[in-house]
Protein backbone atom coordinates (compact mmCIF):
# COMPACT_ATOMS: atom_id res chain seq x y z
CA MET A 1 52.65 -20.72 -39.00
CA SER A 2 53.17 -17.20 -39.46
CA ILE A 3 52.86 -16.52 -42.90
CA ARG A 4 53.02 -12.89 -42.83
CA HIS A 5 56.44 -13.25 -40.54
CA SER A 6 57.63 -15.47 -43.32
CA LEU A 7 56.92 -13.18 -46.21
CA LEU A 8 58.48 -10.72 -44.20
CA ALA A 9 61.78 -12.47 -43.46
CA LEU A 10 62.35 -12.97 -47.28
CA LEU A 11 62.26 -9.05 -48.03
CA GLN A 12 65.36 -7.81 -46.37
CA ASP A 13 67.09 -9.87 -48.30
CA ARG A 14 64.73 -8.02 -52.16
CA PRO A 15 61.84 -7.10 -52.89
CA ARG A 16 59.59 -9.78 -54.93
CA TYR A 17 56.30 -9.82 -55.79
CA GLY A 18 54.14 -13.22 -54.65
CA TYR A 19 55.24 -15.91 -56.51
CA GLN A 20 58.79 -15.16 -56.07
CA LEU A 21 58.16 -15.02 -52.72
CA ARG A 22 55.94 -18.69 -52.46
CA THR A 23 58.22 -20.06 -54.58
CA GLU A 24 61.58 -19.16 -52.01
CA PHE A 25 59.77 -20.52 -48.97
CA GLU A 26 59.42 -23.35 -49.97
CA ASP A 27 63.08 -24.52 -51.54
CA ARG A 28 64.08 -22.85 -47.73
CA THR A 29 61.90 -25.33 -46.60
CA GLY A 30 62.61 -28.67 -48.60
CA SER A 31 59.20 -27.80 -50.65
CA SER A 32 57.13 -29.20 -46.53
CA TRP A 33 54.66 -26.42 -46.21
CA PRO A 34 52.90 -25.23 -49.99
CA LEU A 35 51.88 -22.00 -50.21
CA ASN A 36 48.61 -20.73 -52.33
CA ILE A 37 49.14 -17.94 -53.96
CA GLY A 38 46.66 -16.39 -53.94
CA GLN A 39 47.05 -16.65 -49.65
CA VAL A 40 50.50 -14.92 -50.45
CA TYR A 41 48.74 -12.26 -52.12
CA THR A 42 46.71 -11.95 -49.30
CA THR A 43 49.70 -11.72 -47.00
CA LEU A 44 51.01 -9.25 -49.05
CA ASP A 45 47.74 -6.98 -48.81
CA ARG A 46 47.33 -6.82 -45.39
CA LEU A 47 50.81 -6.03 -45.02
CA GLU A 48 50.72 -2.97 -47.18
CA ARG A 49 48.22 -2.34 -45.36
CA ASP A 50 49.89 -2.75 -41.60
CA GLY A 51 52.62 -0.53 -43.39
CA LEU A 52 55.27 -3.45 -43.35
CA VAL A 53 56.09 -3.89 -46.82
CA ARG A 54 55.49 -1.05 -50.10
CA LYS A 55 54.88 -1.41 -53.70
CA GLU A 56 57.36 -1.10 -55.57
CA GLY A 57 55.30 -1.22 -59.17
CA GLY A 58 56.65 -3.61 -61.57
CA ASP A 59 58.83 -5.76 -62.55
CA GLY A 60 57.54 -5.30 -66.57
CA GLY A 61 56.47 -8.70 -66.44
CA GLY A 62 52.50 -7.90 -65.31
CA HIS A 63 54.58 -8.61 -61.91
CA VAL A 64 54.13 -6.72 -58.94
CA ILE A 65 57.02 -6.17 -56.90
CA TYR A 66 57.25 -5.40 -53.18
CA SER A 67 60.57 -4.40 -50.57
CA ILE A 68 59.48 -4.33 -46.92
CA THR A 69 59.73 -1.06 -44.70
CA GLU A 70 62.08 -0.74 -41.75
CA SER A 71 58.42 -0.77 -40.29
CA GLY A 72 58.36 -4.41 -41.49
CA ARG A 73 61.77 -4.61 -41.00
CA THR A 74 60.99 -4.63 -36.90
CA GLU A 75 58.41 -6.84 -37.21
CA VAL A 76 59.88 -9.57 -38.41
CA GLY A 77 63.04 -9.10 -36.10
CA GLY A 78 60.65 -8.91 -32.97
CA TRP A 79 59.46 -12.68 -34.65
CA PHE A 80 63.04 -13.93 -35.14
CA ALA A 81 63.66 -12.81 -31.12
CA SER A 82 60.85 -14.07 -29.77
CA PRO A 83 60.32 -17.17 -29.06
CA VAL A 84 57.25 -19.61 -30.19
CA ALA A 85 54.54 -20.14 -27.17
CA ARG A 86 53.41 -22.61 -26.31
CA THR A 87 50.18 -20.70 -24.61
CA LYS A 88 48.06 -23.65 -27.51
CA PRO A 89 49.09 -26.27 -28.28
CA ALA A 90 47.73 -26.86 -32.05
CA ARG A 91 45.70 -29.01 -32.67
CA ASN A 92 46.17 -32.71 -34.14
CA GLU A 93 43.96 -34.73 -36.14
CA LEU A 94 45.21 -38.00 -35.50
CA ALA A 95 44.62 -37.52 -31.46
CA ILE A 96 41.11 -35.47 -31.79
CA LYS A 97 40.39 -38.59 -33.99
CA LEU A 98 41.16 -40.75 -31.49
CA ALA A 99 40.13 -39.83 -28.84
CA LEU A 100 36.42 -39.67 -30.06
CA GLY A 101 37.52 -43.52 -31.54
CA LEU A 102 37.58 -44.23 -28.36
CA THR A 103 34.36 -42.42 -26.51
CA LEU A 104 31.77 -44.00 -29.65
CA PRO A 105 30.27 -47.02 -30.19
CA GLY A 106 31.29 -49.12 -33.77
CA VAL A 107 34.75 -47.46 -34.38
CA ASP A 108 37.84 -49.89 -34.32
CA VAL A 109 40.47 -47.77 -32.56
CA GLY A 110 42.82 -50.51 -33.53
CA ALA A 111 42.69 -50.44 -36.85
CA ILE A 112 42.75 -46.30 -37.07
CA ILE A 113 46.71 -46.99 -35.46
CA GLN A 114 47.67 -49.29 -37.06
CA ALA A 115 46.61 -47.28 -40.75
CA GLN A 116 48.02 -43.66 -39.27
CA ARG A 117 51.10 -46.28 -38.33
CA SER A 118 51.55 -47.73 -42.12
CA VAL A 119 52.00 -44.15 -42.84
CA SER A 120 52.99 -42.08 -40.12
CA ILE A 121 57.19 -44.91 -41.16
CA LYS A 122 56.89 -44.29 -44.67
CA ALA A 123 56.72 -41.15 -44.15
CA LEU A 124 59.35 -42.05 -41.53
CA GLN A 125 61.50 -43.61 -44.85
CA ASP A 126 60.88 -41.02 -46.68
CA HIS A 127 61.90 -38.19 -44.83
CA THR A 128 65.32 -39.97 -44.09
CA LYS A 129 65.73 -40.55 -48.03
CA SER A 130 65.26 -37.56 -48.17
CA ARG A 131 67.66 -36.71 -45.72
CA ARG A 132 70.22 -38.93 -46.80
CA ASP A 133 69.93 -38.24 -50.00
CA ILE A 134 70.64 -34.22 -49.71
CA SER A 135 73.27 -35.46 -47.09
CA ALA A 136 75.41 -36.54 -49.62
CA GLN A 137 75.82 -34.23 -52.27
CA GLN A 138 75.61 -31.16 -49.66
CA ARG A 139 75.40 -27.28 -50.54
CA PRO A 140 75.74 -24.35 -47.19
CA ALA A 141 72.35 -23.28 -49.02
CA ASP A 142 71.20 -27.45 -48.39
CA THR A 143 71.56 -26.92 -44.14
CA ALA A 144 67.46 -25.05 -44.11
CA ARG A 145 66.35 -27.77 -45.97
CA LEU A 146 67.63 -30.64 -43.39
CA LEU A 147 66.87 -28.64 -40.85
CA VAL A 148 64.15 -28.67 -42.11
CA LEU A 149 63.77 -32.84 -42.67
CA ASP A 150 65.45 -33.06 -39.40
CA SER A 151 61.94 -31.22 -37.11
CA LEU A 152 60.60 -33.19 -39.78
CA ILE A 153 62.00 -37.01 -38.19
CA PHE A 154 61.88 -35.87 -34.69
CA GLN A 155 57.60 -35.44 -35.22
CA THR A 156 57.44 -39.09 -37.30
CA GLU A 157 59.47 -40.47 -34.77
CA ALA A 158 57.09 -39.60 -31.87
CA GLU A 159 54.77 -39.55 -33.57
CA VAL A 160 54.39 -43.53 -34.21
CA ARG A 161 56.09 -43.55 -30.29
CA TRP A 162 53.11 -42.06 -29.51
CA LEU A 163 51.03 -45.03 -31.41
CA ASP A 164 52.92 -47.35 -30.07
CA LEU A 165 52.29 -46.06 -26.24
CA CYS A 166 48.10 -45.76 -27.73
CA GLU A 167 47.59 -49.42 -28.30
CA ALA A 168 49.88 -50.71 -25.38
CA ARG A 169 46.63 -48.53 -23.44
CA LEU A 170 43.88 -50.31 -25.91
CA MET A 171 45.53 -53.85 -24.68
CA GLN A 172 45.66 -53.01 -21.00
CA LEU A 173 41.69 -51.91 -21.70
CA ALA A 174 40.79 -55.11 -23.16
CA ASN A 175 42.75 -57.39 -20.77
CA PRO A 176 42.25 -55.50 -17.39
CA PRO A 177 45.20 -57.36 -14.56
CA ARG A 178 42.48 -59.12 -12.61
């Protein structure tokens, strides 16, 4: 996830200070990816260094206000216009855990699959309930949150299906055809 571009995108609306950016990011993404406030300010420092944002002074309450520059607008415009690269898949801790578990003696991979399936199904139920709750009283501002929830639901459904496949392959290993 590009925190850099996310902060630039939020600054297109209006100038803000770091905590406002963090809160706005979490509100707009349904709090799916919490941001560390230190990460926000470190990113803002880098954006300022790169000429993509500038400090506008304080708000009188001790907060430094940042605004986007023309270079920043160009940068975030390019980010929105470009597809997300799929050249290098993200590391999947679960896939790594299962792959290593299969290659090491004494690891109960079936138990790992069952434990993960339970957690994944619970997450799927929680995401689905959140989606239903938001949809019941949907306002135009909720569309972004619903898109994020839909993404989480589809990812979790795919994970459960993949776990089913992993379990089926384990059964094939345990019971080879004669």
